[in-house]
Amino acid sequence: MGLHTLRLATVPLTFSTFTSRLFLKPIPPNTLQTLGQFSRHVQPRKPFLVRAFSASAAVHETPPTQASDSSAARPQWKASIDFKWIRDNKEAVEINIKNRNSNADLGGVIELYENMVNLQKEVEGIREERNNVAKKMKGKLEPSERERLVEEGKSLKESLVTLEEDLVKLQDELQQVARSIPNMTHPDVPIGGEDSSAIRKEVGSPREFTFPIKDHLQLGKDLDLIDFDSASEASGSKFFYLKNEAVLLEMALLNWTLSEVMKKGFTPLTTPEIVRSSIVEKCGFQPRGDNTQVYSIDGTDQCLIGTAEIPVGGIHMDSILLESVLPLKYIAFSHCFRTEAGAAGAATKGLYRVHQFSKAEMFILCRPEDSETFHHELIQIEEDLFTSLGLHFKTLDMATADLGAPAYRKFDIEAWMPGLGRYGEISSASNCTDYQSRRLGIRYRPSEPLQTGSKKGKASLPATKFVHTLNATACAVPRMMVCLLENYQQEDGSVVIPEPLRPFMGGIELIKPKLR
Amino acid sequence: MGLHTLRLATVPLTFSTFTSRLFLKPIPPNTLQTLGQFSRHVHPRKPFLVRAFSASPAAVQEIPPTQASDSSAARPQWKASIDFKWIRDNKEAVEINIKNRNSNADLGGVIELYENMVNLQKEVEGIREERNNVAKKMKGKLEPSERERLVEEGKSLKESLVTLEEDLVKLQDELQQVARSIPNMTHPDVPVGGEDSSAIRKEVGSPREFSFPIKDHLQLGKDLDLIDFDSASEVSGSKFFYLKNEAVLLEMALLNWTLSEVMKKGFTPLTTPEIVRSSIVEKCGFQPRGDNTQVYSIDGTDQCLIGTAEIPVGGIHMDSILLESALPLKYIAFSHCFRTEAGAAGAATKGLYRVHQFSKAEMFVLCRPEDSETFHDELIQIEEDLFTSLGLHFKTLDMATADLGAPAYRKFDIEAWMPGLGRYGEISSASNCTDYQSRRLGIRYRPSEPVQTGSKKGKASLPATKFVHTLNATACAVPRMMVCLLENYQQDDGSVVIPEPLRPFMGGIEIIKPKLR
């Protein structure tokens, strides 16, 4: 998803224990009538209904408060999660959850799924019974027999309505609980925490300075490039104004990055920076809660994007693409907004962690069989860009516990920031396989007709598949500025502009101290 | 303030009638205790206090608690340095100005509150003096009974002082609220009347004549794969958009070219925060709250999204005293702008013309009062030069009184011809806000020349600070420029020519051609 780690969606788990039993209990009509979305089909209950509930648990009334809780958590959208696959690969999923340090409740998901499958069978059974009754009534019948069939049909219809309501609730709950299951992991990813991450590549070495160096904050102040103090008054801490050459440097970085990445066949985009909260969720981020990284707009269901990955992910939402248009490769420019709740300490100094910044983000939609190749292309583009700028950096194959829920594999690049005296993340490239596309509803239809043993040799329309999505930072401006200012500072306090950027900032080669 | 008209701050007026009488009445302590900010100094009342309220007939009676609570809720979070004395001394001119500008400001209420406040200040000073006298008397040798009497009197005076000071704070707060709705005064040359009365200052070019059926920018944007409103409507809502392909490069070229042109005139480039405290929005003269607000607020904070870079640039020197030698400060600020566009509807909202989010380069000048008219002319000249370079046909209008927002002393709008929409549309706006914003933002300067006020000893006294004047003007509001460029430069074959000045800023692209799909 790019820089900083947006907190990824987690779902309250306390929930499942209760509702996995709920579907076995009839809910009194007066309770249901208080729930907007379930109230339409409410019918008076009859003892007959109990029959429909096969398995366990006694028939007793559910307290209204519990039912309301269930309704409140109703998902606004549906992720096409492959529950059958999860159940059939239970052990692998379990190990993956453990490796990724996730708190997903696999047992709960499988239990809910099996309950749902059973309930679906019940519903089908009753539908069949009802059809049989309807069939019987077509013939000539004794009045008493007809009366009996009418009653039976009515009774079956009522139980069907109730079971279908229960099925909807169960599906909703399965959605909620299952969303916390992380993507599976590439077999080559190192297992463990951050320390286990493997170095894929290292470029350059730390520059050796013959003079006492400044950090980017000091350089920004001395060269009149960055104003945190005024921004703190006008907006709050961790906001900033860029001034003078810093404005040109931002434009140059973005222009140069766009033109370099467009050469590789990427389509440039600018995006909305206000999006519906559901899009944020579908991309795997959590727009609500105390520790959310997401700014919400007051009085609407909209929020500010933390990365262009979100609106670009949304651009093909709920659509079926032609295989021939794949891959779709985008380079999107946007401003990004993050609350940075909970962030503190030295890592938050100056431009390193801020509430608002400019970023160019790459995003690819492709066929599943191509996503690994494109993941390597993305990381190669990043490495080429940062090498051109003369940075010293390391590319890391991030360990399992450091992957966000959507990522199947993630490469981070950490560059040397001499003023801060450490390496800092400047980019991140993730292959999300079908994690996001199953939530965003982005499919494609293979061009080749499938040769499934259709006896008549007729070409059947091939089934749709989910695309794979990948995202990678091309240029997160503030962290690039940290690198450029700190690495290219000179003894006289000036900063040299790397050659590739000069044509994009009117030929400026050097940022010199201003005469005041 | 740039494009579109953000709704300007208006203040509920019903309020003044009630509180303009309030200060004449003692408020029972049990009422005050319910008001957070006033409750600290509550003392039991004594009949003595009534004396303190000089003027009017108003009986001493209890105020219902609900009214008192209303008053507390409206307490202003910041203070505008409004020149009330000047307003009172120029009552007729202010009255005519309010009428000309179609404002609903309550001048009578302001003046009444101000005079009540002045009277109350005098009362407070009188009691302070009495108290000092009592304290002085107690320094000498005294009979115990006399000392006792003085102690009691001092105590009584202190109590009444505390109460009166509380009343004074309330009165000042209310004066603030009511007075903020008074608009800036108006330049004498501004035509009086509604939009139709606006005078044409300049007209450049003429509408292009097309020899083929023309498209509007929406159709061109779709045919050339440049703008995607449909996806944005799903992802974000209506009136949001993605730019694609050459449109992205065109936006960058417009901003880069504009910045480099305006920097040549000595403007300092800036990028700004796009989330600001609501108080800054108010201080710039916009209304961040209410049903019809144009401002997006952030949930759970006192922050909101900017509708124009004028707001964060206005805030950059807030509460400071600048050196005269630093003036003028000329900024060209790039930001994204966010507007709810509540209430906007109809044909004028088509496509890119009115959208929730857009990029804009905005000029902002802080200068000495005597220079603001000159800089206003410079700003409008820069705008006219930019749009002339791009080959647009446009008119510059000296906007009539009823069309000015509260902060503007004078405003020039530029309206350009948009052939696809078949009308002129506003593409820029340049306002001289004189000291309206600086009095709210607290931006002063100290003149360099020592003032030669008849100081007998010939000693150079430090000159008094003055409020700067602020001006703002759109340099480039990207979506409306795109409307103009796409619609005016379309060709018979569906392509669009890029104006020459922009080509070096978009990698030499001369024409946007239909894509082969």
Coordinates of N, CA and C in Angstrom, one line a residue, chain A residues 227 230-237 239-245 247-248 250-252 254-255 258 262 267-277 279 295-300 302 304 310-318 325 328 330-331 333-335 337 355-356 504 516, chain B residues 228 231-238 240-246 248-249 251-253 255-256 259 263 268-278 280 296-303 305 311-313 315-319 329 331-332 334-336 338 356-357 359 505 517:
Chain A
D227 N 8.2 24.7 6.8 CA 7.7 25.5 7.9 C 6.7 24.6 8.7
S230 N 4.5 27.3 11.7 CA 3.2 27.9 11.3 C 2.1 26.9 11.1
A231 N 2.5 25.8 10.5 CA 1.5 24.7 10.2 C 1.0 24.2 11.6
S232 N 1.8 24.1 12.6 CA 1.3 23.7 13.9 C 0.3 24.6 14.4
E233 N 0.4 25.9 14.2 CA -0.6 26.9 14.6 C -1.9 26.8 13.8
A234 N -1.7 26.7 12.5 CA -2.8 26.7 11.6 C -3.6 25.4 11.5
S235 N -2.9 24.3 11.7 CA -3.5 23.0 11.4 C -3.3 22.0 12.6
G236 N -2.1 22.0 13.2 CA -1.8 21.0 14.3 C -0.4 20.5 14.0
S237 N 0.1 19.7 15.0 CA 1.4 19.2 14.8 C 1.5 18.2 13.7
F239 N 1.9 18.8 10.6 CA 1.5 19.3 9.3 C 2.7 20.3 8.9
F240 N 2.8 20.6 7.6 CA 3.9 21.5 7.2 C 3.6 22.2 6.0
Y241 N 4.2 23.4 5.8 CA 4.2 24.1 4.5 C 5.6 23.8 3.9
L242 N 5.6 23.6 2.5 CA 6.8 23.6 1.8 C 7.0 25.0 1.2
K243 N 8.2 25.5 1.1 CA 8.5 26.8 0.6 C 9.6 26.8 -0.4
N244 N 9.6 27.8 -1.2 CA 10.7 28.0 -2.1 C 11.1 26.8 -2.9
E245 N 12.4 26.4 -3.0 CA 12.9 25.3 -3.8 C 12.2 24.0 -3.4
V247 N 9.1 23.4 -2.9 CA 7.9 23.3 -3.8 C 8.3 22.8 -5.1
L248 N 9.4 23.4 -5.7 CA 9.9 22.9 -7.0 C 10.4 21.5 -7.0
E250 N 9.4 19.1 -4.9 CA 8.2 18.2 -4.9 C 7.7 18.0 -6.3
M251 N 7.5 19.1 -7.0 CA 7.0 19.0 -8.4 C 7.9 18.2 -9.3
A252 N 9.2 18.5 -9.1 CA 10.2 17.8 -10.0 C 10.2 16.3 -9.7
L254 N 7.7 14.5 -8.6 CA 6.5 13.9 -9.1 C 6.5 13.8 -10.6
N255 N 7.0 14.9 -11.2 CA 7.0 14.9 -12.7 C 8.0 13.9 -13.2
L258 N 6.6 10.3 -12.6 CA 5.5 10.1 -13.6 C 6.1 9.8 -15.0
M262 N 5.7 6.2 -16.7 CA 4.9 6.1 -17.9 C 5.7 5.5 -19.1
T267 N -0.4 4.0 -17.1 CA -1.4 5.1 -17.4 C -1.4 6.1 -16.2
P268 N -1.2 7.4 -16.4 CA -1.2 8.3 -15.3 C -2.6 8.6 -14.9
L269 N -2.8 8.8 -13.6 CA -4.1 9.2 -13.0 C -4.0 10.2 -11.9
T270 N -5.0 11.1 -11.7 CA -5.2 11.7 -10.5 C -6.5 11.2 -9.9
T271 N -6.6 11.2 -8.6 CA -7.8 10.5 -8.0 C -8.5 11.4 -7.0
P272 N -9.8 11.0 -6.8 CA -10.5 11.6 -5.7 C -9.7 11.3 -4.4
E273 N -9.7 12.3 -3.4 CA -9.1 12.0 -2.1 C -10.1 11.9 -1.0
I274 N -11.4 12.0 -1.4 CA -12.5 11.7 -0.5 C -13.2 10.5 -1.1
V275 N -13.3 9.4 -0.3 CA -14.0 8.2 -0.9 C -15.0 7.6 0.2
R276 N -15.9 6.8 -0.3 CA -16.8 6.1 0.6 C -16.0 5.2 1.5
S277 N -16.4 5.1 2.8 CA -15.7 4.2 3.7 C -15.6 2.8 3.3
I279 N -15.1 1.6 0.4 CA -14.0 1.3 -0.5 C -12.7 1.1 0.3
Y295 N -8.9 9.5 8.5 CA -9.7 10.7 8.8 C -11.1 10.5 8.2
S296 N -12.1 10.7 9.0 CA -13.5 10.6 8.5 C -14.1 12.0 8.3
I297 N -15.0 12.1 7.3 CA -15.7 13.4 7.1 C -16.9 13.4 8.0
D298 N -17.1 14.5 8.7 CA -18.2 14.6 9.6 C -19.5 14.6 8.9
G299 N -20.5 13.7 9.4 CA -21.8 13.7 8.9 C -22.0 13.0 7.5
T300 N -21.0 12.3 7.1 CA -21.2 11.5 5.8 C -20.6 10.1 6.1
Q302 N -18.1 9.2 4.2 CA -16.9 9.3 3.4 C -15.7 9.5 4.3
L304 N -11.1 10.4 4.1 CA -9.9 10.8 3.3 C -9.0 9.6 3.0
I310 N -6.3 3.2 -2.7 CA -7.7 3.0 -2.4 C -8.6 3.5 -3.6
P311 N -8.5 4.7 -4.0 CA -9.3 5.1 -5.2 C -8.9 4.4 -6.5
V312 N -7.7 4.0 -6.6 CA -7.3 3.2 -7.9 C -7.9 1.8 -7.8
G313 N -7.8 1.2 -6.6 CA -8.5 -0.1 -6.4 C -10.0 0.0 -6.8
G314 N -10.6 1.1 -6.4 CA -12.0 1.3 -6.6 C -12.4 1.6 -8.1
I315 N -11.5 2.0 -8.9 CA -11.8 2.4 -10.3 C -12.5 1.3 -11.1
H316 N -12.1 0.1 -10.9 CA -12.8 -1.0 -11.7 C -13.7 -1.9 -10.8
M317 N -14.1 -1.3 -9.6 CA -14.9 -2.1 -8.7 C -16.2 -2.6 -9.4
D318 N -16.6 -3.8 -9.0 CA -17.8 -4.4 -9.5 C -17.9 -4.5 -11.0
V325 N -7.6 -6.7 -22.0 CA -7.2 -5.4 -21.5 C -6.1 -5.5 -20.4
L328 N -3.7 -4.0 -16.5 CA -3.9 -2.6 -16.4 C -2.9 -2.0 -15.4
Y330 N -1.3 1.4 -13.6 CA -1.6 2.8 -13.4 C -0.5 3.4 -12.5
I331 N -0.2 4.7 -12.8 CA 0.6 5.4 -11.9 C -0.2 6.6 -11.4
F333 N -1.2 9.9 -8.9 CA -0.8 10.9 -8.0 C -1.9 11.4 -7.1
S334 N -1.7 11.5 -5.9 CA -2.7 12.0 -4.9 C -2.0 12.6 -3.7
H335 N -2.7 13.4 -3.0 CA -2.4 13.7 -1.6 C -2.9 12.6 -0.7
F337 N -3.7 11.3 3.4 CA -4.0 11.9 4.7 C -4.1 10.7 5.8
H355 N 0.9 14.1 8.6 CA -0.5 13.9 8.4 C -0.9 14.0 7.0
Q356 N -0.2 14.7 6.2 CA -0.6 14.9 4.8 C 0.7 14.9 3.9
F504 N 13.5 19.1 -14.4 CA 12.1 19.2 -14.0 C 12.0 20.4 -13.0
R516 N 19.2 37.1 3.7 CA 18.1 37.7 4.4 C 18.5 39.1 4.9
Chain B
D228 N -12.8 10.6 -15.9 CA -13.7 9.5 -15.5 C -14.6 10.0 -14.3
S231 N -16.7 6.2 -12.6 CA -16.0 5.5 -11.5 C -16.0 6.3 -10.2
A232 N -15.7 7.5 -10.4 CA -15.6 8.4 -9.2 C -16.9 8.5 -8.4
S233 N -18.0 8.4 -9.2 CA -19.3 8.5 -8.6 C -19.5 7.3 -7.7
E234 N -19.0 6.1 -8.2 CA -19.2 4.9 -7.4 C -18.2 4.9 -6.1
V235 N -17.0 5.3 -6.4 CA -16.0 5.3 -5.3 C -16.2 6.4 -4.3
S236 N -16.6 7.5 -4.7 CA -16.6 8.7 -3.8 C -18.0 9.4 -3.7
G237 N -18.7 9.5 -4.8 CA -19.9 10.2 -4.9 C -19.9 11.1 -6.1
S238 N -21.1 11.8 -6.4 CA -21.2 12.6 -7.6 C -20.3 13.8 -7.4
F240 N -17.2 14.0 -8.1 CA -15.8 13.7 -8.0 C -15.3 13.2 -9.3
F241 N -14.0 13.1 -9.6 CA -13.5 12.7 -10.9 C -12.1 12.2 -10.8
Y242 N -11.8 11.3 -11.7 CA -10.4 10.9 -12.0 C -9.9 11.6 -13.2
L243 N -8.7 12.1 -13.3 CA -8.1 12.6 -14.5 C -7.2 11.4 -15.0
K244 N -7.2 11.2 -16.3 CA -6.4 10.1 -16.9 C -5.6 10.6 -18.1
N245 N -4.5 9.9 -18.3 CA -3.7 10.1 -19.5 C -3.2 11.6 -19.6
E246 N -3.4 12.2 -20.8 CA -2.9 13.5 -21.0 C -3.5 14.6 -20.1
V248 N -3.8 14.3 -16.9 CA -2.9 14.4 -15.8 C -1.7 15.3 -16.1
L249 N -1.2 15.1 -17.3 CA 0.0 15.9 -17.7 C -0.4 17.3 -17.9
E251 N -2.8 18.9 -16.3 CA -2.9 19.5 -14.9 C -1.5 19.9 -14.4
M252 N -0.6 19.0 -14.5 CA 0.8 19.3 -14.1 C 1.4 20.5 -14.8
A253 N 1.2 20.5 -16.1 CA 1.7 21.5 -17.0 C 1.1 22.9 -16.6
L255 N -0.1 23.8 -13.7 CA 0.4 24.3 -12.4 C 1.9 24.7 -12.5
N256 N 2.7 23.9 -13.2 CA 4.1 24.2 -13.4 C 4.3 25.5 -14.1
L259 N 3.1 28.4 -11.9 CA 4.1 28.7 -10.8 C 5.3 29.4 -11.4
M263 N 6.2 33.1 -10.2 CA 7.5 33.3 -9.5 C 8.3 34.4 -10.1
T268 N 6.7 33.9 -3.8 CA 7.3 32.8 -3.1 C 6.4 31.6 -3.3
P269 N 6.9 30.4 -3.8 CA 6.0 29.3 -3.9 C 5.8 28.6 -2.6
L270 N 4.6 28.0 -2.4 CA 4.2 27.3 -1.2 C 3.4 26.1 -1.5
T271 N 3.5 25.0 -0.8 CA 2.4 24.1 -0.7 C 1.9 24.1 0.7
T272 N 0.7 23.8 1.0 CA 0.1 24.1 2.3 C -0.6 22.9 2.8
P273 N -0.8 22.9 4.2 CA -1.7 21.9 4.8 C -3.1 22.1 4.2
E274 N -3.8 20.9 4.0 CA -5.2 21.0 3.5 C -6.2 20.7 4.6
I275 N -5.7 20.4 5.7 CA -6.5 20.2 6.9 C -6.1 21.4 7.9
V276 N -7.1 22.2 8.3 CA -6.7 23.3 9.2 C -7.7 23.4 10.3
R277 N -7.4 24.1 11.4 CA -8.3 24.3 12.5 C -9.5 25.1 12.0
S278 N -10.7 24.8 12.5 CA -11.9 25.6 12.0 C -11.8 27.1 12.3
I280 N -9.3 29.0 11.9 CA -8.6 29.7 10.8 C -9.6 30.0 9.7
Y296 N -16.0 20.9 4.4 CA -16.0 19.6 4.9 C -15.3 19.6 6.3
S297 N -16.0 19.1 7.3 CA -15.3 19.0 8.6 C -14.8 17.6 8.9
I298 N -13.7 17.5 9.7 CA -13.2 16.2 10.0 C -13.9 15.7 11.3
D299 N -14.3 14.4 11.2 CA -15.1 13.8 12.3 C -14.2 13.8 13.6
G300 N -14.8 14.2 14.7 CA -14.2 14.1 16.0 C -13.0 15.0 16.3
T301 N -12.8 16.1 15.5 CA -11.8 17.1 15.8 C -12.4 18.4 15.5
D302 N -11.6 19.5 15.7 CA -12.0 20.8 15.4 C -11.4 21.3 14.1
Q303 N -11.0 20.3 13.2 CA -10.4 20.6 12.0 C -11.3 20.5 10.8
L305 N -11.4 20.7 6.1 CA -10.6 20.7 4.9 C -10.7 22.1 4.3
I311 N -6.8 30.1 2.8 CA -7.0 29.9 4.2 C -5.7 29.5 4.9
P312 N -5.0 28.5 4.5 CA -3.7 28.2 5.2 C -2.6 29.3 4.9
V313 N -2.7 30.0 3.8 CA -1.7 31.0 3.6 C -2.0 32.2 4.5
G315 N -3.2 32.0 7.3 CA -2.8 31.5 8.6 C -1.3 31.5 8.9
I316 N -0.5 31.6 7.8 CA 0.9 31.4 8.0 C 1.6 32.4 8.9
H317 N 1.1 33.7 8.8 CA 1.6 34.7 9.6 C 0.7 35.2 10.8
M318 N -0.2 34.3 11.1 CA -1.2 34.6 12.1 C -0.5 35.0 13.5
D319 N -1.2 35.9 14.2 CA -0.7 36.4 15.5 C 0.8 36.8 15.4
L329 N 4.8 40.6 1.3 CA 5.0 39.2 1.2 C 4.1 38.7 0.1
Y331 N 2.9 35.4 -2.1 CA 3.0 34.0 -2.2 C 2.2 33.4 -3.4
I332 N 2.7 32.4 -3.9 CA 1.9 31.6 -4.9 C 1.8 30.2 -4.3
F334 N 0.2 26.3 -4.0 CA -0.5 25.2 -4.6 C -1.2 24.3 -3.6
S335 N -2.5 24.0 -3.8 CA -3.1 23.1 -2.9 C -4.3 22.4 -3.6
H336 N -4.7 21.3 -3.0 CA -6.0 20.8 -3.4 C -7.1 21.5 -2.6
F338 N -11.3 21.6 -1.3 CA -12.4 20.6 -1.1 C -13.6 21.5 -0.7
H356 N -16.2 18.7 -6.2 CA -15.9 18.7 -4.7 C -14.4 18.8 -4.4
Q357 N -13.6 18.5 -5.4 CA -12.1 18.5 -5.1 C -11.4 19.0 -6.4
S359 N -7.5 21.1 -7.9 CA -6.2 21.7 -7.7 C -6.2 23.1 -8.0
F505 N 6.0 22.1 -20.7 CA 5.7 21.5 -19.4 C 5.0 20.2 -19.5
R517 N -8.3 2.0 -29.6 CA -8.7 0.9 -28.6 C -9.0 -0.3 -29.4

